[in-house]
């Protein structure tokens, strides 16, 4: 009798500028074991790959062994799924072009897939979340940066170099606010975390009206949202303005892509209806006529880390199997 070695698990890795999280995930999306370490402890990428490899192997050995693991999927900012490299990441310790997928594969002896965090978010929603069963949808990550990914006929659109979906850097105000990317008037400069804080500062400067925001030690989308929850009219106006600009951008995006749904994820999506109500009004006003009242705008039900680890695991299943130890 031939004994088949069925590999029923993969490892999903989520790299952010703060934390690298890695998890063993089974074929049904159950997280079997998970751990993490601070990314910035490893300013040299060679040391990072060694530590990541050692940590993954320790977790795997403690949870059923190496033989069950089929492959590894990784999520990182500024990663190209086409090249398998992290390319000029603004918010990671490693500069230039880093062939991270090949480095980890050589070290650990298993197939490794790498893609950027926006693609991975969308894969997570598609495999295990709100987009399950959808063929055409957009996932928008709302955080410090604004990323996106869209699926067309069940396939993610990656673009020629793997850079598709830079929704944060479409222009919403010609000659508007300076954006971190070097251009002016980008959506991210209004809807990203820093942009929201700037809007709050502008509103406070526009009038002497009282606001709980004036007493905050730290202005952030989260603390502004907490002021909204307490009925603070000026804080509510911050998200109303932000939502209008987001809705305008989403209308443009949807008019091009014709999606079934737009799924909002990331820290700023936790502003919930304070943000989405005005975004929806603007969206319905500006979207192409045939799409009016047809596109669902949904807030993701995952927490961010869970979604990215699961998305990375979905990527792991898509890379061709490879092992040094067969
Ligand atoms: Zn920009």
Tab-separated table of N, CA and C in Angstrom, residues 88-238:
chain	number	residue	atom	x	y	z
A	88	UNK	N	11.387	48.749	-1.161
A	88	UNK	CA	11.452	50.123	-0.654
A	88	UNK	C	10.327	50.435	0.336
A	89	UNK	N	10.246	49.631	1.387
A	89	UNK	CA	9.194	49.823	2.382
A	89	UNK	C	9.481	51.065	3.210
A	90	UNK	N	8.496	51.975	3.274
A	90	UNK	CA	8.690	53.225	4.005
A	90	UNK	C	8.711	52.977	5.509
A	91	UNK	N	7.936	51.982	5.977
A	91	UNK	CA	7.731	51.828	7.421
A	91	UNK	C	8.353	50.555	8.007
A	92	UNK	N	9.284	49.942	7.283
A	92	UNK	CA	9.975	48.761	7.836
A	92	UNK	C	11.452	49.091	8.014
A	93	UNK	N	12.157	48.343	8.885
A	93	UNK	CA	13.571	48.671	9.126
A	93	UNK	C	14.496	48.352	7.947
A	94	UNK	N	14.033	47.568	6.952
A	94	UNK	CA	14.934	47.121	5.889
A	94	UNK	C	14.749	47.959	4.638
A	95	UNK	N	15.820	48.528	4.148
A	95	UNK	CA	15.742	49.445	3.007
A	95	UNK	C	16.002	48.691	1.707
A	96	UNK	N	15.631	49.317	0.604
A	96	UNK	CA	15.895	48.759	-0.715
A	96	UNK	C	14.995	47.575	-1.032
A	97	UNK	N	15.519	46.682	-1.880
A	97	UNK	CA	14.732	45.532	-2.335
A	97	UNK	C	15.197	44.292	-1.574
A	98	UNK	N	14.284	43.644	-0.863
A	98	UNK	CA	14.618	42.497	-0.028
A	98	UNK	C	13.897	41.249	-0.559
A	99	UNK	N	14.636	40.260	-1.060
A	99	UNK	CA	13.972	39.056	-1.605
A	99	UNK	C	13.537	38.104	-0.496
A	100	UNK	N	12.568	38.543	0.290
A	100	UNK	CA	12.237	37.856	1.544
A	100	UNK	C	11.723	36.434	1.328
A	101	UNK	N	10.906	36.222	0.288
A	101	UNK	CA	10.338	34.885	0.070
A	101	UNK	C	11.461	33.879	-0.197
A	102	UNK	N	12.413	34.243	-1.057
A	102	UNK	CA	13.522	33.345	-1.393
A	102	UNK	C	14.415	33.123	-0.171
A	103	UNK	N	14.624	34.173	0.611
A	103	UNK	CA	15.488	34.046	1.797
A	103	UNK	C	14.903	33.062	2.801
A	104	UNK	N	13.603	33.172	3.045
A	104	UNK	CA	12.992	32.262	4.029
A	104	UNK	C	12.911	30.840	3.469
A	105	UNK	N	12.615	30.722	2.187
A	105	UNK	CA	12.541	29.397	1.566
A	105	UNK	C	13.886	28.673	1.693
A	106	UNK	N	14.975	29.369	1.413
A	106	UNK	CA	16.306	28.758	1.498
A	106	UNK	C	16.638	28.343	2.928
A	107	UNK	N	16.189	29.120	3.859
A	107	UNK	CA	16.510	28.865	5.259
A	107	UNK	C	15.666	27.716	5.828
A	108	UNK	N	14.372	27.689	5.461
A	108	UNK	CA	13.449	26.771	6.138
A	108	UNK	C	13.124	25.541	5.282
A	109	UNK	N	13.420	25.618	3.987
A	109	UNK	CA	13.249	24.442	3.137
A	109	UNK	C	11.820	24.127	2.739
A	110	UNK	N	10.955	25.123	2.749
A	110	UNK	CA	9.572	24.932	2.305
A	110	UNK	C	9.216	26.046	1.326
A	111	UNK	N	8.170	25.807	0.524
A	111	UNK	CA	7.695	26.845	-0.391
A	111	UNK	C	7.182	28.040	0.407
A	112	UNK	N	7.520	29.248	-0.063
A	112	UNK	CA	7.101	30.467	0.626
A	112	UNK	C	6.476	31.421	-0.385
A	113	UNK	N	5.291	31.907	-0.078
A	113	UNK	CA	4.649	32.950	-0.883
A	113	UNK	C	4.673	34.255	-0.109
A	114	UNK	N	4.781	35.368	-0.825
A	114	UNK	CA	4.797	36.688	-0.172
A	114	UNK	C	3.890	37.629	-0.956
A	115	UNK	N	3.090	38.402	-0.241
A	115	UNK	CA	2.317	39.435	-0.919
A	115	UNK	C	2.120	40.615	0.017
A	116	UNK	N	1.626	41.717	-0.529
A	116	UNK	CA	1.493	42.894	0.338
A	116	UNK	C	0.227	42.811	1.184
A	117	UNK	N	0.220	43.625	2.223
A	117	UNK	CA	-0.842	43.517	3.224
A	117	UNK	C	-2.230	43.765	2.649
A	118	UNK	N	-2.336	44.609	1.628
A	118	UNK	CA	-3.663	44.857	1.044
A	118	UNK	C	-4.187	43.602	0.325
A	119	UNK	N	-3.325	42.960	-0.455
A	119	UNK	CA	-3.734	41.714	-1.124
A	119	UNK	C	-4.098	40.642	-0.107
A	120	UNK	N	-3.279	40.554	0.955
A	120	UNK	CA	-3.506	39.512	1.957
A	120	UNK	C	-4.828	39.747	2.689
A	121	UNK	N	-5.131	41.021	2.990
A	121	UNK	CA	-6.425	41.326	3.615
A	121	UNK	C	-7.561	40.810	2.748
A	122	UNK	N	-7.456	41.073	1.448
A	122	UNK	CA	-8.520	40.665	0.526
A	122	UNK	C	-8.603	39.141	0.454
A	123	UNK	N	-7.447	38.480	0.427
A	123	UNK	CA	-7.450	37.014	0.409
A	123	UNK	C	-8.111	36.447	1.660
A	124	UNK	N	-7.821	37.069	2.807
A	124	UNK	CA	-8.423	36.638	4.069
A	124	UNK	C	-9.939	36.771	4.037
A	125	UNK	N	-10.421	37.901	3.502
A	125	UNK	CA	-11.878	38.113	3.412
A	125	UNK	C	-12.499	37.117	2.430
A	126	UNK	N	-11.768	36.840	1.368
A	126	UNK	CA	-12.274	35.948	0.317
A	126	UNK	C	-12.330	34.503	0.820
A	127	UNK	N	-11.264	34.059	1.484
A	127	UNK	CA	-11.191	32.661	1.909
A	127	UNK	C	-12.067	32.401	3.134
A	128	UNK	N	-12.091	33.346	4.082
A	128	UNK	CA	-12.715	33.040	5.376
A	128	UNK	C	-13.648	34.138	5.901
A	129	UNK	N	-13.817	35.242	5.192
A	129	UNK	CA	-14.535	36.386	5.771
A	129	UNK	C	-15.742	36.853	4.977
A	130	UNK	N	-15.977	38.178	5.002
A	130	UNK	CA	-17.177	38.786	4.408
A	130	UNK	C	-17.302	38.542	2.909
A	131	UNK	N	-16.174	38.363	2.215
A	131	UNK	CA	-16.227	38.240	0.752
A	131	UNK	C	-16.360	36.786	0.300
A	132	UNK	N	-16.545	35.896	1.258
A	132	UNK	CA	-16.634	34.475	0.903
A	132	UNK	C	-17.781	34.264	-0.092
A	133	UNK	N	-17.465	33.631	-1.210
A	133	UNK	CA	-18.499	33.377	-2.214
A	133	UNK	C	-18.674	34.494	-3.221
A	134	UNK	N	-18.005	35.628	-3.026
A	134	UNK	CA	-18.115	36.728	-3.997
A	134	UNK	C	-17.030	36.599	-5.060
A	135	UNK	N	-17.331	37.064	-6.261
A	135	UNK	CA	-16.329	37.021	-7.326
A	135	UNK	C	-15.738	38.396	-7.620
A	136	UNK	N	-16.550	39.421	-7.426
A	136	UNK	CA	-16.099	40.788	-7.718
A	136	UNK	C	-16.301	41.644	-6.479
A	137	UNK	N	-15.205	42.032	-5.859
A	137	UNK	CA	-15.323	42.848	-4.649
A	137	UNK	C	-14.036	43.633	-4.437
A	138	UNK	N	-14.159	44.663	-3.597
A	138	UNK	CA	-13.010	45.522	-3.273
A	138	UNK	C	-12.812	45.466	-1.759
A	139	UNK	N	-11.572	45.328	-1.320
A	139	UNK	CA	-11.271	45.446	0.105
A	139	UNK	C	-10.393	46.684	0.293
A	140	UNK	N	-10.817	47.563	1.194
A	140	UNK	CA	-10.066	48.791	1.474
A	140	UNK	C	-9.503	48.700	2.883
A	141	UNK	N	-8.184	48.854	3.040
A	141	UNK	CA	-7.567	48.880	4.376
A	141	UNK	C	-7.385	50.330	4.792
A	142	UNK	N	-8.036	50.699	5.883
A	142	UNK	CA	-8.001	52.077	6.367
A	142	UNK	C	-7.153	52.138	7.628
A	143	UNK	N	-5.981	52.734	7.534
A	143	UNK	CA	-5.112	52.840	8.711
A	143	UNK	C	-4.246	54.067	8.572
A	144	UNK	N	-2.982	53.949	8.967
A	144	UNK	CA	-2.037	55.049	8.736
A	144	UNK	C	-1.943	55.289	7.224
A	145	UNK	N	-1.834	54.189	6.481
A	145	UNK	CA	-1.927	54.245	5.027
A	145	UNK	C	-3.268	53.697	4.575
A	146	UNK	N	-3.615	53.979	3.320
A	146	UNK	CA	-4.871	53.463	2.755
A	146	UNK	C	-4.498	52.543	1.594
A	147	UNK	N	-4.729	51.250	1.760
A	147	UNK	CA	-4.454	50.312	0.676
A	147	UNK	C	-5.741	49.705	0.164
A	148	UNK	N	-5.652	48.999	-0.941
A	148	UNK	CA	-6.842	48.314	-1.440
A	148	UNK	C	-6.437	47.152	-2.320
A	149	UNK	N	-7.392	46.283	-2.538
A	149	UNK	CA	-7.205	45.190	-3.486
A	149	UNK	C	-8.573	44.867	-4.060
A	150	UNK	N	-8.649	44.583	-5.348
A	150	UNK	CA	-9.945	44.119	-5.856
A	150	UNK	C	-9.818	42.789	-6.571
A	151	UNK	N	-10.873	42.008	-6.412
A	151	UNK	CA	-10.971	40.724	-7.086
A	151	UNK	C	-11.891	40.887	-8.291
A	152	UNK	N	-11.474	40.324	-9.401
A	152	UNK	CA	-12.281	40.366	-10.616
A	152	UNK	C	-12.502	38.927	-11.072
A	153	UNK	N	-13.747	38.517	-11.193
A	153	UNK	CA	-14.077	37.132	-11.551
A	153	UNK	C	-13.327	36.114	-10.693
A	154	UNK	N	-13.228	36.389	-9.401
A	154	UNK	CA	-12.626	35.439	-8.465
A	154	UNK	C	-11.107	35.474	-8.413
A	155	UNK	N	-10.489	36.377	-9.143
A	155	UNK	CA	-9.024	36.490	-9.130
A	155	UNK	C	-8.623	37.882	-8.668
A	156	UNK	N	-7.581	37.953	-7.839
A	156	UNK	CA	-7.130	39.277	-7.444
A	156	UNK	C	-6.412	39.936	-8.623
A	157	UNK	N	-6.647	41.226	-8.754
A	157	UNK	CA	-5.952	41.986	-9.792
A	157	UNK	C	-4.662	42.521	-9.182
A	158	UNK	N	-3.519	42.023	-9.679
A	158	UNK	CA	-2.243	42.401	-9.076
A	158	UNK	C	-1.548	43.515	-9.837
A	159	UNK	N	-1.815	43.599	-11.130
A	159	UNK	CA	-1.113	44.584	-11.947
A	159	UNK	C	0.180	44.010	-12.486
A	160	UNK	N	0.800	44.730	-13.394
A	160	UNK	CA	1.999	44.245	-14.086
A	160	UNK	C	3.141	43.952	-13.118
A	161	UNK	N	3.350	44.871	-12.151
A	161	UNK	CA	4.461	44.690	-11.207
A	161	UNK	C	4.004	44.267	-9.826
A	162	UNK	N	2.709	44.087	-9.634
A	162	UNK	CA	2.190	43.730	-8.307
A	162	UNK	C	1.831	44.933	-7.451
A	163	UNK	N	1.692	46.085	-8.065
A	163	UNK	CA	1.458	47.315	-7.291
A	163	UNK	C	0.033	47.847	-7.404
A	164	UNK	N	-0.871	47.080	-7.994
A	164	UNK	CA	-2.232	47.592	-8.212
A	164	UNK	C	-2.907	47.924	-6.887
A	165	UNK	N	-3.839	48.862	-6.920
A	165	UNK	CA	-4.697	49.117	-5.763
A	165	UNK	C	-4.275	50.241	-4.854
A	166	UNK	N	-3.399	51.132	-5.319
A	166	UNK	CA	-2.944	52.237	-4.448
A	166	UNK	C	-4.027	53.305	-4.318
A	167	UNK	N	-5.128	52.892	-3.703
A	167	UNK	CA	-6.305	53.759	-3.555
A	167	UNK	C	-5.981	55.025	-2.753
A	168	UNK	N	-5.076	54.905	-1.781
A	168	UNK	CA	-4.729	56.069	-0.955
A	168	UNK	C	-4.091	57.197	-1.747
A	169	UNK	N	-3.575	56.871	-2.916
A	169	UNK	CA	-2.825	57.890	-3.664
A	169	UNK	C	-3.530	58.327	-4.944
A	170	UNK	N	-4.854	58.128	-5.004
A	170	UNK	CA	-5.609	58.812	-6.057
A	170	UNK	C	-5.839	60.239	-5.573
A	171	UNK	N	-5.887	61.157	-6.520
A	171	UNK	CA	-6.021	62.575	-6.156
A	171	UNK	C	-7.482	62.931	-5.933
A	172	UNK	N	-7.797	63.485	-4.768
A	172	UNK	CA	-9.156	63.960	-4.516
A	172	UNK	C	-9.240	65.494	-4.498
A	173	UNK	N	-8.127	66.165	-4.255
A	173	UNK	CA	-8.079	67.638	-4.317
A	173	UNK	C	-6.811	68.069	-5.036
A	174	UNK	N	-6.900	68.479	-6.302
A	174	UNK	CA	-5.688	68.973	-6.975
A	174	UNK	C	-5.079	70.111	-6.147
A	175	UNK	N	-3.789	70.067	-5.953
A	175	UNK	CA	-3.071	71.063	-5.137
A	175	UNK	C	-3.546	71.071	-3.690
A	176	UNK	N	-4.056	69.953	-3.204
A	176	UNK	CA	-4.516	69.866	-1.811
A	176	UNK	C	-3.380	69.566	-0.854
A	177	UNK	N	-3.714	68.901	0.241
A	177	UNK	CA	-2.713	68.613	1.277
A	177	UNK	C	-1.525	67.816	0.731
A	178	UNK	N	-0.362	68.085	1.308
A	178	UNK	CA	0.842	67.319	0.950
A	178	UNK	C	0.702	65.876	1.433
A	179	UNK	N	0.990	64.921	0.565
A	179	UNK	CA	0.934	63.509	0.943
A	179	UNK	C	2.354	62.977	1.156
A	180	UNK	N	2.483	61.954	1.979
A	180	UNK	CA	3.778	61.334	2.243
A	180	UNK	C	4.442	60.773	0.994
A	181	UNK	N	3.661	60.513	-0.062
A	181	UNK	CA	4.220	59.917	-1.279
A	181	UNK	C	4.902	60.960	-2.162
A	182	UNK	N	4.742	62.248	-1.818
A	182	UNK	CA	5.359	63.303	-2.620
A	182	UNK	C	4.350	64.089	-3.445
A	183	UNK	N	3.194	63.502	-3.732
A	183	UNK	CA	2.156	64.219	-4.483
A	183	UNK	C	1.276	65.038	-3.543
A	184	UNK	N	0.408	65.820	-4.142
A	184	UNK	CA	-0.508	66.645	-3.337
A	184	UNK	C	-1.955	66.209	-3.564
A	185	UNK	N	-2.755	66.317	-2.487
A	185	UNK	CA	-4.195	66.101	-2.612
A	185	UNK	C	-4.622	64.647	-2.651
A	186	UNK	N	-3.726	63.727	-2.234
A	186	UNK	CA	-4.092	62.298	-2.222
A	186	UNK	C	-5.184	62.019	-1.192
A	187	UNK	N	-5.987	61.018	-1.466
A	187	UNK	CA	-7.047	60.593	-0.547
A	187	UNK	C	-6.484	60.272	0.842
A	188	UNK	N	-5.316	59.637	0.868
A	188	UNK	CA	-4.702	59.254	2.146
A	188	UNK	C	-4.412	60.462	3.045
A	189	UNK	N	-4.142	61.603	2.441
A	189	UNK	CA	-3.838	62.804	3.224
A	189	UNK	C	-5.084	63.336	3.940
A	190	UNK	N	-6.262	62.797	3.604
A	190	UNK	CA	-7.517	63.191	4.254
A	190	UNK	C	-8.141	62.046	5.055
A	191	UNK	N	-8.018	60.820	4.533
A	191	UNK	CA	-8.729	59.679	5.123
A	191	UNK	C	-7.796	58.794	5.952
A	192	UNK	N	-6.479	58.894	5.763
A	192	UNK	CA	-5.514	58.166	6.593
A	192	UNK	C	-5.496	58.757	8.003
A	193	UNK	N	-4.882	58.035	8.942
A	193	UNK	CA	-4.911	58.449	10.350
A	193	UNK	C	-4.401	59.888	10.542
A	194	UNK	N	-3.280	60.221	9.895
A	194	UNK	CA	-2.728	61.580	10.058
A	194	UNK	C	-3.670	62.625	9.475
A	195	UNK	N	-4.298	62.287	8.364
A	195	UNK	CA	-5.235	63.207	7.704
A	195	UNK	C	-6.437	63.507	8.580
A	196	UNK	N	-6.949	62.484	9.262
A	196	UNK	CA	-8.107	62.669	10.143
A	196	UNK	C	-7.735	63.594	11.304
A	197	UNK	N	-6.540	63.392	11.849
A	197	UNK	CA	-6.081	64.254	12.945
A	197	UNK	C	-5.941	65.700	12.455
A	198	UNK	N	-5.413	65.851	11.236
A	198	UNK	CA	-5.276	67.206	10.679
A	198	UNK	C	-6.643	67.870	10.508
A	199	UNK	N	-7.624	67.122	10.045
A	199	UNK	CA	-8.987	67.660	9.891
A	199	UNK	C	-9.535	68.107	11.246
A	200	UNK	N	-9.275	67.290	12.280
A	200	UNK	CA	-9.742	67.658	13.628
A	200	UNK	C	-9.090	68.977	14.070
A	201	UNK	N	-7.784	69.113	13.805
A	201	UNK	CA	-7.079	70.352	14.199
A	201	UNK	C	-7.661	71.548	13.437
A	202	UNK	N	-7.919	71.363	12.145
A	202	UNK	CA	-8.477	72.451	11.336
A	202	UNK	C	-9.851	72.878	11.855
A	203	UNK	N	-10.676	71.890	12.207
A	203	UNK	CA	-12.020	72.210	12.711
A	203	UNK	C	-11.943	72.970	14.030
A	204	UNK	N	-10.998	72.551	14.895
A	204	UNK	CA	-10.863	73.247	16.181
A	204	UNK	C	-10.382	74.679	15.978
A	205	UNK	N	-9.568	74.892	14.920
A	205	UNK	CA	-9.059	76.240	14.652
A	205	UNK	C	-10.115	77.123	13.978
A	206	UNK	N	-11.091	76.503	13.319
A	206	UNK	CA	-12.092	77.270	12.568
A	206	UNK	C	-13.065	78.017	13.478
A	207	UNK	N	-13.284	77.511	14.702
A	207	UNK	CA	-14.257	78.165	15.580
A	207	UNK	C	-13.834	78.024	17.035
A	208	UNK	N	-14.565	78.710	17.894
A	208	UNK	CA	-14.309	78.597	19.334
A	208	UNK	C	-15.291	77.639	19.992
A	209	UNK	N	-16.072	76.935	19.180
A	209	UNK	CA	-17.104	76.045	19.736
A	209	UNK	C	-16.454	75.036	20.676
A	210	UNK	N	-17.175	74.696	21.745
A	210	UNK	CA	-16.609	73.719	22.682
A	210	UNK	C	-16.540	72.327	22.046
A	211	UNK	N	-15.537	71.573	22.450
A	211	UNK	CA	-15.424	70.192	21.977
A	211	UNK	C	-14.584	69.394	22.949
A	212	UNK	N	-14.984	68.156	23.177
A	212	UNK	CA	-14.190	67.265	24.030
A	212	UNK	C	-12.794	67.048	23.451
A	213	UNK	N	-12.686	67.206	22.125
A	213	UNK	CA	-11.387	66.994	21.465
A	213	UNK	C	-10.333	67.962	21.985
A	214	UNK	N	-10.783	69.146	22.422
A	214	UNK	CA	-9.826	70.160	22.893
A	214	UNK	C	-9.106	69.705	24.153
A	215	UNK	N	-9.724	68.772	24.900
A	215	UNK	CA	-9.124	68.318	26.159
A	215	UNK	C	-8.316	67.034	25.999
A	216	UNK	N	-8.274	66.499	24.795
A	216	UNK	CA	-7.588	65.211	24.621
A	216	UNK	C	-6.083	65.372	24.736
A	217	UNK	N	-5.472	64.409	25.424
A	217	UNK	CA	-4.019	64.406	25.497
A	217	UNK	C	-3.426	64.030	24.141
A	218	UNK	N	-4.049	63.039	23.504
A	218	UNK	CA	-3.563	62.586	22.199
A	218	UNK	C	-4.735	62.512	21.226
A	219	UNK	N	-4.617	63.278	20.144
A	219	UNK	CA	-5.637	63.198	19.090
A	219	UNK	C	-5.308	62.016	18.194
A	220	UNK	N	-6.243	61.111	18.034
A	220	UNK	CA	-6.052	60.000	17.107
A	220	UNK	C	-7.438	59.582	16.627
A	221	UNK	N	-7.523	58.834	15.522
A	221	UNK	CA	-8.847	58.398	15.072
A	221	UNK	C	-9.621	57.696	16.200
A	222	UNK	N	-8.895	56.959	17.047
A	222	UNK	CA	-9.599	56.235	18.115
A	222	UNK	C	-10.162	57.191	19.163
A	223	UNK	N	-9.343	58.166	19.593
A	223	UNK	CA	-9.842	59.079	20.631
A	223	UNK	C	-10.914	60.015	20.071
A	224	UNK	N	-10.800	60.363	18.791
A	224	UNK	CA	-11.840	61.207	18.180
A	224	UNK	C	-13.154	60.432	18.112
A	225	UNK	N	-13.045	59.141	17.777
A	225	UNK	CA	-14.248	58.289	17.727
A	225	UNK	C	-14.897	58.199	19.106
A	226	UNK	N	-14.065	58.129	20.158
A	226	UNK	CA	-14.622	58.070	21.517
A	226	UNK	C	-15.392	59.355	21.849
A	227	UNK	N	-14.901	60.498	21.319
A	227	UNK	CA	-15.644	61.756	21.509
A	227	UNK	C	-16.987	61.690	20.772
A	228	UNK	N	-16.995	61.098	19.566
A	228	UNK	CA	-18.253	60.919	18.814
A	228	UNK	C	-19.251	60.129	19.662
A	229	UNK	N	-18.767	59.051	20.274
A	229	UNK	CA	-19.649	58.182	21.069
A	229	UNK	C	-20.286	58.948	22.229
A	230	UNK	N	-19.586	60.029	22.666
A	230	UNK	CA	-20.154	60.840	23.755
A	230	UNK	C	-20.979	62.001	23.223
A	231	UNK	N	-21.239	61.998	21.910
A	231	UNK	CA	-22.128	62.997	21.324
A	231	UNK	C	-21.455	64.311	20.965
A	232	UNK	N	-20.126	64.328	20.872
A	232	UNK	CA	-19.410	65.574	20.588
A	232	UNK	C	-19.597	65.975	19.113
A	233	UNK	N	-20.265	67.112	18.918
A	233	UNK	CA	-20.675	67.494	17.557
A	233	UNK	C	-19.469	67.751	16.642
A	234	UNK	N	-18.420	68.357	17.183
A	234	UNK	CA	-17.259	68.672	16.335
A	234	UNK	C	-16.508	67.394	15.936
A	235	UNK	N	-16.426	66.443	16.859
A	235	UNK	CA	-15.788	65.158	16.530
A	235	UNK	C	-16.609	64.416	15.470
A	236	UNK	N	-17.924	64.502	15.610
A	236	UNK	CA	-18.799	63.849	14.621
A	236	UNK	C	-18.555	64.467	13.238
A	237	UNK	N	-18.362	65.798	13.223
A	237	UNK	CA	-18.107	66.483	11.953
A	237	UNK	C	-16.763	66.042	11.337
A	238	UNK	N	-15.778	65.712	12.170
A	238	UNK	CA	-14.484	65.224	11.650
A	238	UNK	C	-14.724	63.982	10.787
